[in-house]
Short mmCIF file of C-alpha atoms in Angstrom, two decimals:
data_model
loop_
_atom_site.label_atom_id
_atom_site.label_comp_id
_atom_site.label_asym_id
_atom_site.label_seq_id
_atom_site.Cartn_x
_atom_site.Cartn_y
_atom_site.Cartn_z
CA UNK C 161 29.03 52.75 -64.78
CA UNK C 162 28.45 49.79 -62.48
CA UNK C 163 25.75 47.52 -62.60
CA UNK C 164 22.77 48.18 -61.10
CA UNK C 165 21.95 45.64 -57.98
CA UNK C 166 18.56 44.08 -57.71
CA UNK C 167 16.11 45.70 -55.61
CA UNK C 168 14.30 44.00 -52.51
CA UNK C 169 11.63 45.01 -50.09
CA UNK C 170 14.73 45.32 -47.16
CA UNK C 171 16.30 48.08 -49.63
CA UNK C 172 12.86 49.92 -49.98
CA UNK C 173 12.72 50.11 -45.75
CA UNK C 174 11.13 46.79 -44.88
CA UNK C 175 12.24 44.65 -42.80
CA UNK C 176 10.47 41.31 -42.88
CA UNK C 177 13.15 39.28 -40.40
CA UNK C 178 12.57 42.33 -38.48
CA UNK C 179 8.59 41.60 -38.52
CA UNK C 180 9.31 37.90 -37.75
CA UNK C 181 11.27 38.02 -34.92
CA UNK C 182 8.53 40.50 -33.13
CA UNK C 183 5.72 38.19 -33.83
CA UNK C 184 8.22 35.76 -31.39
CA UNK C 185 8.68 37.82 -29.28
CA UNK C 186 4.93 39.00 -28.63
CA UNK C 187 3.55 35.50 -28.68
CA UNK C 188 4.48 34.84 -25.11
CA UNK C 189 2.25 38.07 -24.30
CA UNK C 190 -0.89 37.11 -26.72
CA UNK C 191 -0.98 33.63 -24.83
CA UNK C 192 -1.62 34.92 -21.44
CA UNK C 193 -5.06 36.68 -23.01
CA UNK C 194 -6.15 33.20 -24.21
CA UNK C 195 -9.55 32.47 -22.97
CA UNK C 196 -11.72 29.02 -23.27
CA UNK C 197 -13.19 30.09 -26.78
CA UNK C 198 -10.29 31.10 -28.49
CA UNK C 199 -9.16 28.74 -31.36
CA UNK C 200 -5.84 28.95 -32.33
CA UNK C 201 -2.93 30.61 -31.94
CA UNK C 202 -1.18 34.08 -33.67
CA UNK C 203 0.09 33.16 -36.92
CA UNK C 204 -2.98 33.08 -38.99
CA UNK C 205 -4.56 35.09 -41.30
CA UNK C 206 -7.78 35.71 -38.78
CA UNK C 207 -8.19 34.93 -35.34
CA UNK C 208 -10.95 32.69 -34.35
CA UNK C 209 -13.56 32.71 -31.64
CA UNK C 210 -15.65 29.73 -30.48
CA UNK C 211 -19.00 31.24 -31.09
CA UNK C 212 -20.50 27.96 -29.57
CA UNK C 213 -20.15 29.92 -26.22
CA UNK C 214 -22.99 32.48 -27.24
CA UNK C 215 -25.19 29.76 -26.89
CA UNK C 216 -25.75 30.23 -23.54
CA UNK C 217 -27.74 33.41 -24.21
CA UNK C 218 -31.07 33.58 -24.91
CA UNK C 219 -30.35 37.06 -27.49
CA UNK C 220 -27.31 37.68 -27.73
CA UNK C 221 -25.64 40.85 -28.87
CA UNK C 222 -22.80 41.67 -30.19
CA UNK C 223 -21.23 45.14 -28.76
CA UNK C 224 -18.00 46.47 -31.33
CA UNK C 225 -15.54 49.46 -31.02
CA UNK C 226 -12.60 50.49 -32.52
CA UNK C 227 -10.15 53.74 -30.99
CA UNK C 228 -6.33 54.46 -30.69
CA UNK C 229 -4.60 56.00 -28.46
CA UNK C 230 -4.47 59.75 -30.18
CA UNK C 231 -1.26 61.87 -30.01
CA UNK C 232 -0.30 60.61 -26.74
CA UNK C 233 1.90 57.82 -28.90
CA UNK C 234 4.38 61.01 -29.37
CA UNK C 235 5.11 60.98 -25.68
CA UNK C 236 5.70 57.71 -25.26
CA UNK C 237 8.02 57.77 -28.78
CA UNK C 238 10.17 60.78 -26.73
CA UNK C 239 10.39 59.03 -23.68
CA UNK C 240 11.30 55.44 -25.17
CA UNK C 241 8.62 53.76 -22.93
CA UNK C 242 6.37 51.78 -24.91
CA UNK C 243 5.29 48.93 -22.29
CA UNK C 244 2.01 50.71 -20.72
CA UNK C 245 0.92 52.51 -24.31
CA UNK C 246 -1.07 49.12 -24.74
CA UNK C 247 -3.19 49.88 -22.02
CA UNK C 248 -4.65 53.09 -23.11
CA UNK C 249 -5.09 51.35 -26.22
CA UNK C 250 -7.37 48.82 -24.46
CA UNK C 251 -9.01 50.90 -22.18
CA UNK C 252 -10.41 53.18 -25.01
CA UNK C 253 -11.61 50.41 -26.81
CA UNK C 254 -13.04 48.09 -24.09
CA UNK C 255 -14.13 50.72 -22.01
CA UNK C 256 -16.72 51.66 -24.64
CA UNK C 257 -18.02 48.32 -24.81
CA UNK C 258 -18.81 47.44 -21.42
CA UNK C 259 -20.86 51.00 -21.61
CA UNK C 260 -23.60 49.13 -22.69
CA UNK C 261 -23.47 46.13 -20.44
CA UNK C 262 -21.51 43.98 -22.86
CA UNK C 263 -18.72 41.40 -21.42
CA UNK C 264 -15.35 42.24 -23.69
CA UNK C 265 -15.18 39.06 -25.64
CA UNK C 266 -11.86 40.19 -27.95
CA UNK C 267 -9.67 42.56 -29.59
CA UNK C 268 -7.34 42.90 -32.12
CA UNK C 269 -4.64 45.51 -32.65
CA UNK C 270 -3.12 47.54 -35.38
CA UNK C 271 0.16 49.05 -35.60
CA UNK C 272 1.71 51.36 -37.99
CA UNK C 273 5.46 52.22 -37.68
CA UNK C 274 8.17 53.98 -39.61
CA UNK C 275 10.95 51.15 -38.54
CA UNK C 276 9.99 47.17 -36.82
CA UNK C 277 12.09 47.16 -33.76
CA UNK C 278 11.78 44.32 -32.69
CA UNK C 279 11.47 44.29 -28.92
CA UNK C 280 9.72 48.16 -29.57
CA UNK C 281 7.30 46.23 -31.37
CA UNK C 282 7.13 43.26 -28.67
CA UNK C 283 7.13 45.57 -25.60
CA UNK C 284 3.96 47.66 -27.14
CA UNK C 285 1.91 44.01 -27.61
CA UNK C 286 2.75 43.72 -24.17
CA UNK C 287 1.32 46.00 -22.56
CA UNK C 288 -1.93 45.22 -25.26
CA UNK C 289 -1.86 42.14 -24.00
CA UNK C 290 -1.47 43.26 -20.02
CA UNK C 291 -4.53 45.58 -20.82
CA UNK C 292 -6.72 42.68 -22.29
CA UNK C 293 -6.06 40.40 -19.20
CA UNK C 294 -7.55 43.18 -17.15
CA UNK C 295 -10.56 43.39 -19.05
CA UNK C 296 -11.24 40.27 -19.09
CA UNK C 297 -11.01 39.56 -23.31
CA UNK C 298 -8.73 37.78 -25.65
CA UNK C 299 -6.16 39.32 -27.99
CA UNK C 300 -6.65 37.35 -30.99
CA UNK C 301 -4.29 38.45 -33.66
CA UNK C 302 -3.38 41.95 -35.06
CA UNK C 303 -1.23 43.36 -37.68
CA UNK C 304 2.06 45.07 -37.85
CA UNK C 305 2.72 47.26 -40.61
CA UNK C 306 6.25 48.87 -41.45
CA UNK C 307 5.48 52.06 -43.34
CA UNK C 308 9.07 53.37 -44.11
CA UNK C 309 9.05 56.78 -45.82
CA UNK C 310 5.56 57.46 -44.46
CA UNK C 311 6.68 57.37 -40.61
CA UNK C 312 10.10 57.95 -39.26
CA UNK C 313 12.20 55.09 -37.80
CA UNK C 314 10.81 55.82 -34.62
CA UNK C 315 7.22 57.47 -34.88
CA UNK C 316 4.19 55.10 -34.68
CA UNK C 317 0.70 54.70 -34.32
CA UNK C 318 -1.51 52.41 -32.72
CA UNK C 319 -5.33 51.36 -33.19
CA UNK C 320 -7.71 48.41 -32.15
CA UNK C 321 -10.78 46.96 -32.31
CA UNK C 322 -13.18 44.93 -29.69
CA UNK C 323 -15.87 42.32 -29.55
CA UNK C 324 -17.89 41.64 -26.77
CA UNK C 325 -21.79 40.53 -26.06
CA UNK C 326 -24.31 41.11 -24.00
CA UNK C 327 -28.44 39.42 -23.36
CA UNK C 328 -30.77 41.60 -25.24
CA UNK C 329 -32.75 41.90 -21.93
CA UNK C 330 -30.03 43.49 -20.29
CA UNK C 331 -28.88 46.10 -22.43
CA UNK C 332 -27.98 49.31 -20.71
CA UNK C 333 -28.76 53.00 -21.64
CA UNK C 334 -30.99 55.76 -21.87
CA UNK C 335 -34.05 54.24 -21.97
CA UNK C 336 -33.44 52.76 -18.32
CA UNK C 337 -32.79 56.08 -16.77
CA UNK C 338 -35.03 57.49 -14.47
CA UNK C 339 -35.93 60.63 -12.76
CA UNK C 340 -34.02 60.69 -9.01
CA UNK C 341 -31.17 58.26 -10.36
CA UNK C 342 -27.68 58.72 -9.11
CA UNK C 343 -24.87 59.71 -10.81
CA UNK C 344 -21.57 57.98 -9.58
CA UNK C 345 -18.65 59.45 -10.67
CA UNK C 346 -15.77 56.76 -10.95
CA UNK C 347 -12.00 58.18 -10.26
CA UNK C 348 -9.40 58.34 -13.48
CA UNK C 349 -5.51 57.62 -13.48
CA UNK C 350 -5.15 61.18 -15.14
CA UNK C 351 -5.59 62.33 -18.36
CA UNK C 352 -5.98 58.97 -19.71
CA UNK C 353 -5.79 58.83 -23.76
CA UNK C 354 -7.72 62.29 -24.65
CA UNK C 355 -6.66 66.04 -25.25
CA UNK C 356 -2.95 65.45 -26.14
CA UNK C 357 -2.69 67.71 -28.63
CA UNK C 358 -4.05 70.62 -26.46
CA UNK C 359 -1.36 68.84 -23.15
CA UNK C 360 1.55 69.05 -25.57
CA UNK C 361 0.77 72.33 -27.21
CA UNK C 362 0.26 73.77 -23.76
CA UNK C 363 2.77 72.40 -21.29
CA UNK C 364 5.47 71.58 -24.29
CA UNK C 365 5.09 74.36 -27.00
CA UNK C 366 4.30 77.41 -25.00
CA UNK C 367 5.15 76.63 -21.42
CA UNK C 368 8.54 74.97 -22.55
CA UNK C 369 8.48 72.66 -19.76
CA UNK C 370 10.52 69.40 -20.73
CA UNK C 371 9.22 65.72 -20.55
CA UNK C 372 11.99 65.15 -17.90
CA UNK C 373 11.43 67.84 -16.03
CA UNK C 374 10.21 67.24 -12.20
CA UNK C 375 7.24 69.21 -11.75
CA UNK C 376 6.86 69.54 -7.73
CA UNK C 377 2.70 69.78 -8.06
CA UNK C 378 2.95 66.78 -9.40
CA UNK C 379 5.20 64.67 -6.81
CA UNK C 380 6.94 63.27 -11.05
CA UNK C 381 8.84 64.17 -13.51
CA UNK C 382 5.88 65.46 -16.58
CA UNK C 383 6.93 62.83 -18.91
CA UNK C 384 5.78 60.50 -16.14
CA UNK C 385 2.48 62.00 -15.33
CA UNK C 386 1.75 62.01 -19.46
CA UNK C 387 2.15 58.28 -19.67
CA UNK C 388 0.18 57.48 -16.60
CA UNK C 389 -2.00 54.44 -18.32
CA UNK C 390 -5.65 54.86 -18.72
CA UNK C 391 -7.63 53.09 -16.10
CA UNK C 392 -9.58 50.11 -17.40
CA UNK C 393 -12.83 50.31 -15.58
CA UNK C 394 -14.64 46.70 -17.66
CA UNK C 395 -14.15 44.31 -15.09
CA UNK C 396 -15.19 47.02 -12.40
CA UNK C 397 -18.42 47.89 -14.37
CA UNK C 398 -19.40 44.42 -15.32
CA UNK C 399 -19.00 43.31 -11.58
CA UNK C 400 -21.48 46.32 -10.63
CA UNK C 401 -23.99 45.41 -12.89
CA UNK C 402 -23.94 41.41 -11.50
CA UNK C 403 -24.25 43.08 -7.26
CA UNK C 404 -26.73 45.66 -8.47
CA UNK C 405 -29.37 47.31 -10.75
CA UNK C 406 -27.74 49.46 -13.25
CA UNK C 407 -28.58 51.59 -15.60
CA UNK C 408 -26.22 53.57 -17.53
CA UNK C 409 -22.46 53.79 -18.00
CA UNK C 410 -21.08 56.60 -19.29
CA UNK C 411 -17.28 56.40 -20.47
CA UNK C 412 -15.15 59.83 -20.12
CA UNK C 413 -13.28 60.68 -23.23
CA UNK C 414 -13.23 63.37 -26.02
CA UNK C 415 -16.13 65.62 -25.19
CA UNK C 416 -15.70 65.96 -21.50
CA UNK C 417 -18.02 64.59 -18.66
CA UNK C 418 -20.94 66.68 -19.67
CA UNK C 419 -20.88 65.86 -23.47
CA UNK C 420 -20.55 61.95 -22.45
CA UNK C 421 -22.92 61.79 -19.84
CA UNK C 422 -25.42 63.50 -22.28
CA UNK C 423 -25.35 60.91 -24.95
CA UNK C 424 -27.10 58.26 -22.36
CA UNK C 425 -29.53 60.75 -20.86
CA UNK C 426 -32.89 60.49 -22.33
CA UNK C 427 -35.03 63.17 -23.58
CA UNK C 428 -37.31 65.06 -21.35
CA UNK C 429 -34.54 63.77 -18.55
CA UNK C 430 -31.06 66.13 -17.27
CA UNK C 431 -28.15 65.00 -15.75
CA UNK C 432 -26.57 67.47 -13.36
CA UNK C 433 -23.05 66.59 -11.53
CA UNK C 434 -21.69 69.08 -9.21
CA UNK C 435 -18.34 70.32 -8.86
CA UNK C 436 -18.05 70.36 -5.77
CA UNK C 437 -17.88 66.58 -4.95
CA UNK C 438 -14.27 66.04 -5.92
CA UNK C 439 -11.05 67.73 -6.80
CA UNK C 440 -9.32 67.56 -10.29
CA UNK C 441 -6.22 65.98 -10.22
CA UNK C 442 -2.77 68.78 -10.07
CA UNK C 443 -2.37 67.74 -13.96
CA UNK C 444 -5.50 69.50 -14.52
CA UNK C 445 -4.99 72.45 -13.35
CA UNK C 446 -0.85 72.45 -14.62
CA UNK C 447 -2.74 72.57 -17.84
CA UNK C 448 -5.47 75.22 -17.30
CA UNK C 449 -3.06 77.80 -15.69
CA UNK C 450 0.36 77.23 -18.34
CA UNK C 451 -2.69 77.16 -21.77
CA UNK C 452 -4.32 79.77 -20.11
CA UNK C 453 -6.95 77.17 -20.82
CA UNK C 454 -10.61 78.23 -20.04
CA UNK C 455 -12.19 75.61 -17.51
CA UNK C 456 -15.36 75.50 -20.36
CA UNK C 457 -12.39 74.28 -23.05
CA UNK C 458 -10.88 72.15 -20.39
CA UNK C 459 -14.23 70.08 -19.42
CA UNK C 460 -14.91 69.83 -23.19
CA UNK C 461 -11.65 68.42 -23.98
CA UNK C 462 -10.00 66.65 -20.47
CA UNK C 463 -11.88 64.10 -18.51
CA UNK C 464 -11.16 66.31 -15.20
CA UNK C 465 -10.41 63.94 -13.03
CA UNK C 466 -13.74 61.36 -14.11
CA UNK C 467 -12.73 58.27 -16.15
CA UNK C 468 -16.05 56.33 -16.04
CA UNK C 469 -19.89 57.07 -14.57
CA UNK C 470 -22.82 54.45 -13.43
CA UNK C 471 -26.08 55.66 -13.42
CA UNK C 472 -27.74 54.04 -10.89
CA UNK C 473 -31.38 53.97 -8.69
CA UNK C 474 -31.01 55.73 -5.37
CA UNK C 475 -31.01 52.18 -3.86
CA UNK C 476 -28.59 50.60 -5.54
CA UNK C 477 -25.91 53.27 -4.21
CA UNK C 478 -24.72 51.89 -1.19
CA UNK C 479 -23.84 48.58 -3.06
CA UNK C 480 -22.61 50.56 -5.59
CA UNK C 481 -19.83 52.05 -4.39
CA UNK C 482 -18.93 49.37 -1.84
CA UNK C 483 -18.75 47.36 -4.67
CA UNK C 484 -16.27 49.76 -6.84
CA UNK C 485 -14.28 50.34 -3.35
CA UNK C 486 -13.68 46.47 -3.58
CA UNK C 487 -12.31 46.45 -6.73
CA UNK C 488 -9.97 49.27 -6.41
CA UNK C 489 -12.16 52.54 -7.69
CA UNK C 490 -12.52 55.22 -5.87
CA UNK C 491 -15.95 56.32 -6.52
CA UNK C 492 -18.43 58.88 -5.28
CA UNK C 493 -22.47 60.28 -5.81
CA UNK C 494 -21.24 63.31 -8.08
CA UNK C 495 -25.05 64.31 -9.20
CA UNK C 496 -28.70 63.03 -9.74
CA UNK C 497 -30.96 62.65 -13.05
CA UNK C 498 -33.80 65.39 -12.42
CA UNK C 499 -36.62 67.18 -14.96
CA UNK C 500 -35.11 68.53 -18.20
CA UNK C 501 -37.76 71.72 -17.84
CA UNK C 502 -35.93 74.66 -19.74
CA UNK C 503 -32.38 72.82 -19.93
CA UNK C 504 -31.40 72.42 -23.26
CA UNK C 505 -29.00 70.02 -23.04
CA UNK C 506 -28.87 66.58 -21.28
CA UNK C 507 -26.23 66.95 -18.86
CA UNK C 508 -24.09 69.64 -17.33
CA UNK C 509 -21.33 70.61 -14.34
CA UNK C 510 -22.61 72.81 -11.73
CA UNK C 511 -20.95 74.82 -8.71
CA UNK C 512 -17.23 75.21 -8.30
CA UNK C 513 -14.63 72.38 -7.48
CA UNK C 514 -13.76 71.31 -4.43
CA UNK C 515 -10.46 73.45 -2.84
CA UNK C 516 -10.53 74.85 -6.13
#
């Protein structure tokens, strides 16, 4: 019998050279997030901020989130694209910050694979770092885990979390919202990072269509249309609260427009958006007619076409949406905050879609 050879951490699937060489690679991404306040560079155990900057405020708060990216990761892991998966990543989290009026301040990422490639690795911090420069915020460190046994050389998964802050006296939500508001309904890129495990039962597992398939409603092939990156709406939203009054931001993921909306609407208030003002996007429909999906399971699950809404005072519309039209959003009055009366919930779709 022949000796038994030592046993390492290489042997038992991980790689740290591997892990090494990606940190290289990403740093020349990381840097181009640097703001003023960020100490430092990647390589340390924590990433520091210069919370000297707050000082500026009067009360400052401090607005957190943390999301991934869901099952959508599986697409981009068939496809072998991993440079726009960052953004969704960002978008989620960021997104859900500047809901409340807060300014992203930073982020860090986690993520889990089976196998460090390097560039994989380095091309995913990319587009995490592409994403952060388009909100606005710093990616100040993250962590890289090789999970061999656990994941397969090629599966992954990716999470984040965000920082940002925002005066005390100018704090958004339901307790601004009044009756005769406007609901403005900001365009998405798609599907965004939500429902994936509905899209790929339903257009992969019983339609059979194939990720590099040309679909001709679609103008793409469908692995293309799946990755379409998440819009990040922060900088948008934070420039439309500095032209106008706003009150309410409402950010379009799991749930659906209604069930979103209805977590800023106040009691005694309703939120109704109608139909009728815009027309889903061809994925949405590929989806509700190869499911047969229900359009009440769609809404609840898909963001139909709406990434982002401002609440707004009938007023402030104009600027509004000249505003968003600057920056690159379509935009458009979908509804209007009226009486709750006999409604019992805070927000709902009404009348059919347009050309649908």
């Amino acid at each position: 019998m022949s000796p038994r050879t030592g046993a390492s951490y290489a042997s038992a699937g991980v790689d740290i050279d591997a892990g090494d060489r990606a940190v290289e690679l990403m740093k020349e991404w990381v840097r181009k997030t640097a703001r003023p306040e960020v100490v430092g560079g990647l390589g340390g155990f924590a990433g520091l901020f210069d919370a000297s900057a707050l000082k500026g405020y009067s009360r400052p708060l401090l607005a957190s989130a943390t999301d991934g990216v869901g099952t959508k990761v599986d697409i981009a892991r068939a496809l072998g694209v991993h440079h726009t998966i960052g953004h969704d990543l960002v978008a989620m989290v960021m997104d859900d910050i500047v809901v409340c009026g807060a300014e992203p301040l930073f982020m860090t990422d986690y993520l889990c694979v089976g196998k460090v490639h390097p560039e994989r690795v380095a091309a995913i911090v990319k587009g995490i770092a592409e994403g952060c420069v388009l909100a606005g915020c710093a990616l100040i460190g993250g962590e890289t885990a090789e999970h061999s046994g656990l994941l397969g050389a090629d599966e992954f998964d990716l999470a984040g979390a965000g920082t940002g802050v925002v005066e005390a006296d100018r704090l958004l939500g339901a307790d601004r919202i009044r009756t005769g508001d406007a609901v403005i309904a900001m365009a998405s890129s798609g599907l965004h990072a939500n429902g994936y495990s509905l899209v790929r039962h339903v257009l992969l597992d019983r339609a059979g269509l194939r990720l590099d398939q040309h679909i001709a409603e679609l103008g793409r092939t469908l692995g293309e249309e799946l990755l379409e990156p998440t819009r990040i709406y922060a900088a948008a939203c934070l420039a439309l609260t500095r032209a106008t009054e706003v009150h309410a931001f409402a950010h379009i993921t799991g749930g659906g427009l209604a069930g979103n909306l209805a977590r800023v609407v106040p009691d005694g208030l309703h939120a109704t958006v109608d139909r009728a003002t815009w027309t889903p996007g061809p994925v949405f429909g590929l989806v509700g007619t190869a499911g047969p999906v229900e359009r009440r399971e769609l809404e609840r699950t898909l963001n139909m076409g709406v990434g982002m809404i401002a609440v707004v005072p009938p007023e402030s519309v104009t600027t509004a949406l000249a505003t968003l039209a600057d920056r690159g959003v379509d935009a458009w009055v979908g509804g209007e905050i009226v009486e709750r009366g006999d409604r019992t919930t805070g927000a709902e779709l009404v009348g059919d879609y347009a050309g649908g």
